[in-house]
Structures are given as C-alpha cells and as structure tokens.
Coordinates of C-alpha atoms and ligand atoms in Angstrom, one line a residue:
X27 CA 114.3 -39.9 92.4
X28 CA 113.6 -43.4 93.7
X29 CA 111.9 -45.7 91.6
X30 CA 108.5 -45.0 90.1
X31 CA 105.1 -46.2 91.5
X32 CA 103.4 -48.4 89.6
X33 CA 99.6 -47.8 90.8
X34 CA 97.1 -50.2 90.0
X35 CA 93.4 -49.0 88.7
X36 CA 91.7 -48.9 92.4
X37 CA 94.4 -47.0 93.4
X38 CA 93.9 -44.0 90.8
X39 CA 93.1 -41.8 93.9
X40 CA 96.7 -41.7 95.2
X41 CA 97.6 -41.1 91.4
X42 CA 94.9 -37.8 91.7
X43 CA 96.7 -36.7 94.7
X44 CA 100.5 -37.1 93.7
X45 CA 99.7 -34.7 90.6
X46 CA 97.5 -32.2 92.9
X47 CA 100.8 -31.8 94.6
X48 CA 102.8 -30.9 91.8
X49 CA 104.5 -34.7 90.9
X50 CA 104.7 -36.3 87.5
X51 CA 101.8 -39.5 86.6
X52 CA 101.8 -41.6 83.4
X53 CA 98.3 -42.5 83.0
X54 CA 96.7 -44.4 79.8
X55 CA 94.2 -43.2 77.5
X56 CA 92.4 -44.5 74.5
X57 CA 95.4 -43.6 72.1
X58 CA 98.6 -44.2 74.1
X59 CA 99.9 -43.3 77.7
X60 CA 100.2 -39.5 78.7
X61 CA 102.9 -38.0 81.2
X62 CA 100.5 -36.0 83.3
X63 CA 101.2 -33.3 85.6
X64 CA 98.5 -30.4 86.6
X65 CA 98.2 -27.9 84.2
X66 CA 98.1 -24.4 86.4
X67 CA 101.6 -25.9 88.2
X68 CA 104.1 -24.1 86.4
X69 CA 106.9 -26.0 88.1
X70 CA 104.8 -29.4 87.8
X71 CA 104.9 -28.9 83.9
X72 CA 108.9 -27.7 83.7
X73 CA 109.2 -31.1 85.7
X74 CA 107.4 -33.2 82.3
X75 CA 110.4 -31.5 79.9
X76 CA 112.8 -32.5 82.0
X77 CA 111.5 -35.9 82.5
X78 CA 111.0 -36.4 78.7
X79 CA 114.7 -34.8 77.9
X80 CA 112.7 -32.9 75.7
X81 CA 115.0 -30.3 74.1
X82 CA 112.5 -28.2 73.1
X83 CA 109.2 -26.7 74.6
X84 CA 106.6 -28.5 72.3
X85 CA 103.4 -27.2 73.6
X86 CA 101.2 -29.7 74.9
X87 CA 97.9 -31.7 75.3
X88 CA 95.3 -30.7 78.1
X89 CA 93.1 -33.4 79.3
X90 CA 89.8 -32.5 80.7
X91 CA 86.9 -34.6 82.0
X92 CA 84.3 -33.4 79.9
X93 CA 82.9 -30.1 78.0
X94 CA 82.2 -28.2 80.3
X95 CA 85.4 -28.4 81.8
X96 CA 87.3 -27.4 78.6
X97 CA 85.2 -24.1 78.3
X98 CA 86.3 -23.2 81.3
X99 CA 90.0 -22.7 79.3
X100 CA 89.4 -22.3 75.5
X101 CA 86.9 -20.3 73.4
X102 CA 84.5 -22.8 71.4
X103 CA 82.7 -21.4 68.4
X104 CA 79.9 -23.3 66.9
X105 CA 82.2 -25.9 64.6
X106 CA 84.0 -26.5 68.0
X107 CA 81.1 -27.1 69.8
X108 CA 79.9 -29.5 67.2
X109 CA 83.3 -31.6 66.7
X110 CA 83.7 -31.8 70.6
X111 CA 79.9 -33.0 70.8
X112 CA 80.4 -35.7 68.0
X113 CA 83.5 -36.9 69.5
X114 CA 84.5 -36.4 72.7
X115 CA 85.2 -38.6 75.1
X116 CA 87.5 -39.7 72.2
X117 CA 90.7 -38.9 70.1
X118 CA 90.7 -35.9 68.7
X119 CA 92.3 -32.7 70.0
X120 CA 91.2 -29.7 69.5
X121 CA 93.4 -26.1 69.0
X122 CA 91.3 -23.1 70.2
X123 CA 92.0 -19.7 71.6
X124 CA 93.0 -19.7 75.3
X125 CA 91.2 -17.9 77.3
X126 CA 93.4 -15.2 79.3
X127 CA 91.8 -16.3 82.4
X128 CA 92.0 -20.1 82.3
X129 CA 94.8 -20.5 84.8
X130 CA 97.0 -22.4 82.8
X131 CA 100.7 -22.2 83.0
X132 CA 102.2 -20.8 79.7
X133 CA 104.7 -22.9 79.3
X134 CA 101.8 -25.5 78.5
X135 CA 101.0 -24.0 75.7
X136 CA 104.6 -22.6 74.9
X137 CA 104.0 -19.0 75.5
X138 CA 101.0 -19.3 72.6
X139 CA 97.3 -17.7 73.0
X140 CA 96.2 -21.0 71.4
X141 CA 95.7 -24.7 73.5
X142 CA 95.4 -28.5 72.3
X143 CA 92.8 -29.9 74.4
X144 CA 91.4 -33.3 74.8
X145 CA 88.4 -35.6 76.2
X146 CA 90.3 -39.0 76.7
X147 CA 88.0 -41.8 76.5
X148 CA 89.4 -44.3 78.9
X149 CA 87.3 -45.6 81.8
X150 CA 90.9 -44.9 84.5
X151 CA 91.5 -41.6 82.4
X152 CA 88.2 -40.4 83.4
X153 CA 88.3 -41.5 86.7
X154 CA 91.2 -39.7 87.5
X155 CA 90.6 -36.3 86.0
X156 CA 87.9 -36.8 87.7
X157 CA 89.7 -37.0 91.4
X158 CA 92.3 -34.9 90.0
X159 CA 89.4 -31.8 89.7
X160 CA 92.4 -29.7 87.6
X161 CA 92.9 -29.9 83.8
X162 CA 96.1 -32.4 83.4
X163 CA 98.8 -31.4 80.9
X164 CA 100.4 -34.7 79.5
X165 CA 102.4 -35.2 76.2
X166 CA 102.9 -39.2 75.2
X167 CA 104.9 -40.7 78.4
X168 CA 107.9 -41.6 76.2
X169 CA 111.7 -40.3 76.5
X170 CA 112.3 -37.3 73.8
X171 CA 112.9 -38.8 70.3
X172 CA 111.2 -42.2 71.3
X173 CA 108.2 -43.9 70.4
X174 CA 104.6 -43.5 72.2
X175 CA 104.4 -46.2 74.8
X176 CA 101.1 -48.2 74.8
X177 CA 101.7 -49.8 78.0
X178 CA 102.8 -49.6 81.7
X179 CA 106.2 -51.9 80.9
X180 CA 107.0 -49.5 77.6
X181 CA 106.6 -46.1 80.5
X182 CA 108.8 -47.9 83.0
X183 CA 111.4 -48.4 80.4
X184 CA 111.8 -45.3 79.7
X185 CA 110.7 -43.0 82.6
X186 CA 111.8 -45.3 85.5
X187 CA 113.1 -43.4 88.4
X188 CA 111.9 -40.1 86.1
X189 CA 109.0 -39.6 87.5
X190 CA 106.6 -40.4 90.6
X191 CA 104.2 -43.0 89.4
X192 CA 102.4 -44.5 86.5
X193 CA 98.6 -46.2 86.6
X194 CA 98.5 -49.5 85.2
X195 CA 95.6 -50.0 83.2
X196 CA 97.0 -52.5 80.5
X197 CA 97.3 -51.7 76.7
X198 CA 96.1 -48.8 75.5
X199 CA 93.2 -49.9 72.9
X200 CA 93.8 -47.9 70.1
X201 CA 97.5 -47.6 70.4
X202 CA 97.9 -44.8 68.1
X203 CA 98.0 -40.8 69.1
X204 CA 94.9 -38.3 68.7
X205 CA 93.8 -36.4 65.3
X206 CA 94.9 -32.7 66.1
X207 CA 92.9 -30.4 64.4
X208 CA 93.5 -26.9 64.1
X209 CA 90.4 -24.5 64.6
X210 CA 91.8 -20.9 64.6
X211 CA 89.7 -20.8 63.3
X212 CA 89.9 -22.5 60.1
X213 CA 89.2 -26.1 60.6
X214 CA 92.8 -27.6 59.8
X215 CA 94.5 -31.3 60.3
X216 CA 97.4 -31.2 61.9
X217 CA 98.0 -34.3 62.9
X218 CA 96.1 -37.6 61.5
X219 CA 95.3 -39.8 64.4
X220 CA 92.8 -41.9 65.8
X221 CA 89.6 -40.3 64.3
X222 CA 89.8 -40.7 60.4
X223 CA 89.9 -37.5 58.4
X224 CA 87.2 -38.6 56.6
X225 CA 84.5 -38.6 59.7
X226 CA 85.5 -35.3 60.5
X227 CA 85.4 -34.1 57.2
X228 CA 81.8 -35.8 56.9
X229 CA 80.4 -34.0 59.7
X230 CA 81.9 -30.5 58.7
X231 CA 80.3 -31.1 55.2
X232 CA 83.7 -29.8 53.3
X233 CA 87.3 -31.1 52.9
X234 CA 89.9 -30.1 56.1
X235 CA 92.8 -28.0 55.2
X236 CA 96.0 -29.6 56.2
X237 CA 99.4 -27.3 57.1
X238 CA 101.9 -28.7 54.5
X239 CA 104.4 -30.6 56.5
X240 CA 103.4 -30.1 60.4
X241 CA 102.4 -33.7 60.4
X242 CA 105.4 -34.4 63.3
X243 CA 105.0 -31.7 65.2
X244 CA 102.6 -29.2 64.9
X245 CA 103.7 -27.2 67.8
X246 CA 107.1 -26.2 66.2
X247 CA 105.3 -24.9 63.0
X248 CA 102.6 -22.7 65.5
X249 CA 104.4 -18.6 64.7
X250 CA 106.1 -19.3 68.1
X251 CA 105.7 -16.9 71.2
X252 CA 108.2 -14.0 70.4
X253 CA 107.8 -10.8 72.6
X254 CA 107.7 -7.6 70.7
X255 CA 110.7 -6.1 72.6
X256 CA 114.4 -6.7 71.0
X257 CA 116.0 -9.3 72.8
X258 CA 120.0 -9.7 73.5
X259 CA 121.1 -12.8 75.0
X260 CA 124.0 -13.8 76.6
X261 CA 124.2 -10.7 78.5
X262 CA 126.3 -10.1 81.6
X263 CA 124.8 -7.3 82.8
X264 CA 121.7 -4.5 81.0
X265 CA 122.7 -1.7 79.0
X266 CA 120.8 1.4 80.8
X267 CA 117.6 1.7 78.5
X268 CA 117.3 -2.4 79.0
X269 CA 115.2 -4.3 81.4
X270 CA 117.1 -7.7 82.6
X271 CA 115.9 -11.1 83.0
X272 CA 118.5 -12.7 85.4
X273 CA 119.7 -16.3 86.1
X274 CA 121.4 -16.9 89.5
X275 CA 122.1 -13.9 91.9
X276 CA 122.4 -10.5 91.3
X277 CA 120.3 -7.6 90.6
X278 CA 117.9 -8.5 87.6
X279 CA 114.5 -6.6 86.5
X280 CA 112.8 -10.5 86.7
X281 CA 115.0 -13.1 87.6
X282 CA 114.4 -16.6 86.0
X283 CA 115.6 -18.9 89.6
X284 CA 118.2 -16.7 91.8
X285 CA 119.4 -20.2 92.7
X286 CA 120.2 -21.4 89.3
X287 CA 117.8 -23.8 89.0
X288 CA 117.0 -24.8 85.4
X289 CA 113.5 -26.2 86.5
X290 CA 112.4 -23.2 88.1
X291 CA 113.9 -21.2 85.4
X292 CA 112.1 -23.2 82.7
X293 CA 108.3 -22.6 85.2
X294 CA 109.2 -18.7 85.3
X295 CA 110.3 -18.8 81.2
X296 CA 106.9 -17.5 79.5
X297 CA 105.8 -15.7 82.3
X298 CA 108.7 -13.5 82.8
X299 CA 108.9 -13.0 78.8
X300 CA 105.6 -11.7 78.9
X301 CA 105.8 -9.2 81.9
X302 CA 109.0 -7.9 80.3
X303 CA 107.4 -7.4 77.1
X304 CA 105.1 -5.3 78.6
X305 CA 107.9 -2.7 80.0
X306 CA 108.1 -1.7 76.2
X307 CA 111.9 -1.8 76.6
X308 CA 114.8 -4.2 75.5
X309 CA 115.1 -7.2 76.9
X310 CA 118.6 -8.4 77.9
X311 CA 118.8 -11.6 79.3
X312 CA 121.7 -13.5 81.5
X313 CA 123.6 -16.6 80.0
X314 CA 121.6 -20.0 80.8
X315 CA 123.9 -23.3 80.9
X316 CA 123.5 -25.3 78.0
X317 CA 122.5 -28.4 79.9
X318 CA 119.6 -30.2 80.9
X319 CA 116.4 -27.9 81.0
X320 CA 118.6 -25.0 79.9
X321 CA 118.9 -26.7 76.2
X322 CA 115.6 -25.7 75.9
X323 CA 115.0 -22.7 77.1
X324 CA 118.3 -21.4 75.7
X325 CA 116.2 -22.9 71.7
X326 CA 113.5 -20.7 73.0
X327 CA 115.0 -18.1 74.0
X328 CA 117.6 -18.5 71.1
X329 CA 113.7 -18.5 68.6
X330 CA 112.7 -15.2 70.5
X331 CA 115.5 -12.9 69.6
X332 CA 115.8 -14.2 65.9
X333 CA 114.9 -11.5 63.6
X334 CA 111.1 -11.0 63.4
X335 CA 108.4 -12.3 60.7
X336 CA 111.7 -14.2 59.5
X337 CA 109.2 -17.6 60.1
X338 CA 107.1 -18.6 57.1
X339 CA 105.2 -20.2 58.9
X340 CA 103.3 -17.6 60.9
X341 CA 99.6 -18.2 59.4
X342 CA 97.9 -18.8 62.8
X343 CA 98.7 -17.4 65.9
Ligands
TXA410 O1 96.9 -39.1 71.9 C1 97.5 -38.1 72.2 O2 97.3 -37.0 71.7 C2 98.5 -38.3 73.3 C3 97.7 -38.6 74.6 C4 98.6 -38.7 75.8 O3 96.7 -37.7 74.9 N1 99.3 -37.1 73.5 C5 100.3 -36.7 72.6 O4 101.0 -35.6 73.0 O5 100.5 -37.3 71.6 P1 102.4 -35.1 72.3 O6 102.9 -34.0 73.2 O7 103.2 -36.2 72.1 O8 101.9 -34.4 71.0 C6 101.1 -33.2 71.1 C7 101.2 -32.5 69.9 C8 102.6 -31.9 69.7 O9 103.0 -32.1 68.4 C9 102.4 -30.4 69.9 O10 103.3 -29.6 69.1 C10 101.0 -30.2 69.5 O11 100.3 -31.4 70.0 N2 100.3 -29.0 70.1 C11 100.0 -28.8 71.4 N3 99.5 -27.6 71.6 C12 99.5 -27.0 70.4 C13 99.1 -25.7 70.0 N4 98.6 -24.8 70.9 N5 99.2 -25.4 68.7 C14 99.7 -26.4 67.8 N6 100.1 -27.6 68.2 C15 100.0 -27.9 69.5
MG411 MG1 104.6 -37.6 71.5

C-alpha cells in the first residue's frame, strides 16, 4: 500500500468516502484515535485485523452518531436508555444485544449476539459519522500489543503504509480509552475508562459489578462464538456425514476464499460458521496457513472445536 493520507479536518469528507468504499481511516475521538472501517463491510473489517497484526479477533467498538442511530443495531432496555442519555456523546461503551437485523458484519462482534457501541464526542468524529451515514467499526489505531495512540504522528508510526488515511485533528483530549460497561443485562464494568465508575454508579443508584480480571480485554473473557456442531480441523477432505468449510480450490460445502486469500477468508469466517452450524452436521474444516490473518482465524477456529462448556467464563453470552 502506498503511504497513508494524512487528511486535514476540512477534508473529513474524502475520509467519509474512503471508508464508504471499504478502505481503512484512523480518526480521533475524545479518548484516543480509532482505526475505522464501515461496520456492514465484512472485508473492510478483516482489513483492520490485518492492519493491527492483531492475532486474535477481539470484537470491537461501533461508533455511531447519535441514539437513534445505535437503536437501529442493539436492543436498549430502560438502564441503557438512561446511561446513553446521561452520557453520550461521551466515553462510555455500551455492551447490548445485537439485533439480528442490524447489518453488521459478525466478525465485528466476533461471531457474539452482543455489540460494544459508542457516541464519540469529538467535534471531527461527529462530523464524519455523520458523512459516513454507516455505523464505523474501529478498535484504538495502534499496531497489536502497542499502546493507544493519542495523536496523528503516534498512528503514522505505527500504521504508515497500513492503511488508507488518517484525519488529523491534534491530541485527543482525554487521552485515555472509554469505560466499557457490560449490560446483558446486568450492569457490569468491564473496562474503567474515561467516565469514572463512581458517576455511573451514582446515576444507577447501586454499586457496578465488575468481571474479575477482564480489565484488558473484555472481549477474550465474552463465552466466545462456538457453533454447536463438532468441529475437526485440519481436515483434507469431509468424512461422508460431514459438511466442509474449504480454503483454496476444490469442492467444499462453504468455502472460506477459493483463492486462498486470508482476508477474504477472515470476512467469510463467522458467517460461514454460522450457516454450517445450521446443517446440524459436523463441521470439518480445511488447513488455514499459520500466517498473517490465518494466525487468527486458525485461534478462532482452534477456540471453536475445543471441548464445550470447558470456559469458565461463560456467564454472559
Ligand atoms: O475509547 C475507546 O474505546 C477506543 C476508541 C477508538 O473508541 N476504542 C478502543 O477499542 O479502545 P479497542 O478495540 O482497543 O478495545 C475495545 C474493547 C476490547 O477489549 C474488546 O474485547 C471489547 O472492547 N469488546 C468489544 N465488543 C465486545 C463485546 N461484544 N463484548 C465484550 N467486550 C467487547
Ligand atoms: Mg486497544
């Protein structure tokens, strides 16, 4: 990829149309910079792992323009509705059931029925979900394993060339990532972050639960997506009573890319899981390389054939 845009604030327009066509824009917000692609782009959001080197696929962040917007994808009940109207625009994300009809592409929210969504309050955020007019997926605009970059300069150094552009719009004020609360539907931190526990607790009128150790990374504590159907790996070919989930060509019941392409591979992932659930047969599935995108969809797919209810930490799907 040649080297990344850096768009200024009046140009946040070109920055709305580079993600409506399925490229990758850092972007700031109120808590640090976010690597945003469109949300219902399936291949736009394989794109952000790969960009990241993330070896895993953390769920992540939606950002929406305003309430009405995030109805459109998550069910609010009344606590919902009164954290979102206390403090959105703002940082605090919420978790909330997806809605099976929100168009989002499931490897956003990892294959889950739940989604993290967000209000940013930051005038150039605004303005480009705005012009964007689709809900933007972005995790923090940093390589994997890295530090959350609160400027333009901390992006470039470590997504130059990685993705398409990134709006300038200085330091990010607050500098420090979003409170993540749970609310599936017990109201439950799971990250701190820039709204205190304390207001949140004040406006709820009782102490927050908080999910021993998922401080890091919620995501990875989340009862991951797992089909019901056994799943062998690895496999060359399907046993008869088997569907197959192919990579590369050759007959396959679904096939992840027939070109062996790890990105597409990595857009198809969830879906495919999910239609071949649905077969109510055993799922055997080709071998992936163990490079790039395929790291993590081989720890995903690795997660999914483990032996079930072997998680402990299955208390909200
Ligand atoms: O301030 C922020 O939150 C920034 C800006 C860009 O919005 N974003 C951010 O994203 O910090 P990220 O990907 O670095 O962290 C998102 C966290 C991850 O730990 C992920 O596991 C969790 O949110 N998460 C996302 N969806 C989830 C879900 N459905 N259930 C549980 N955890 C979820
Ligand atoms: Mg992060």
């Amino acid at each position: 990829m040649p080297q990344t845009l850096r768009l200024l604030p009046d140009e946040t327009d070109r920055a709305a149309e580079i993600l409506r066509g399925g490229g990758l824009v850092a972007f700031p917000t109120e808590t640090v910079y976010g690597l945003g692609a469109d949300a219902t782009n399936d291949r736009a959001v394989a794109e952000i792992f790969a960009a990241k080197n993330r070896p895993t696929f953390n769920p992540l962040i939606v950002h929406v323009s305003d309430l009405v917007a995030a109805r459109e994808l998550a069910g609010f009940n009344a606590t919902a509705l009164a954290l979102a109207n206390a403090f959105w625009p703002g940082p605090l994300t919420l978790v909330l059931p997806l809605k099976p009809e929100s168009g989002i592409a499931p490897l956003v929210t990892a294959g889950l029925n739940t989604i993290a969504i967000r209000v940013p309050n930051h005038p150039l955020a605004q303005n480009l979900l705005a012009a964007t007019r689709r809900p933007v997926a972005a995790p923090s605009a940093n390589r994997s394993g890295r530090i959350s970059p609160t400027s333009a300069e901390h992006v470039l150094a470590g997504l130059n060339g990685r993705i398409a552009a990134v709006l300038d719009g200085g330091p990010c004020p607050i500098g420090l990532e979003s409170t993540i609360l749970g609310l599936t539907p017990q109201p439950t931190l799971l990250r701190p972050g820039g709204v205190p526990a304390e207001k949140i607790e004040a406006l709820l009128n009782h102490p927050l639960a908080t999910h021993k150790g998922a401080i890091n990374a919620p995501g990875q504590l989340a009862s991951h997506y797992a089909p019901n159907a056994p799943i062998r790996l690895n496999a060359q070919n399907p046993k008869p009573n088997e569907s197959y989930l192919g990579f590369g060509p050759g007959p396959a019941t679904l096939n992840l890319s027939k070109s062996s392409d790890l990105t597409e591979a990595a857009a198809n992932l969830f879906g495919h899981l999910h239609a071949l659930d649905a077969l109510q047969k055993p799922i055997a599935v080709a071998p992936i390389p163990q490079s790039g995108l395929g790291r993590a969809i081989n720890d995903r797919l690795t997660r999914a054939a483990a032996p079930k209810n072997a998680s402990p930490a299955s208390s909200w799907s």
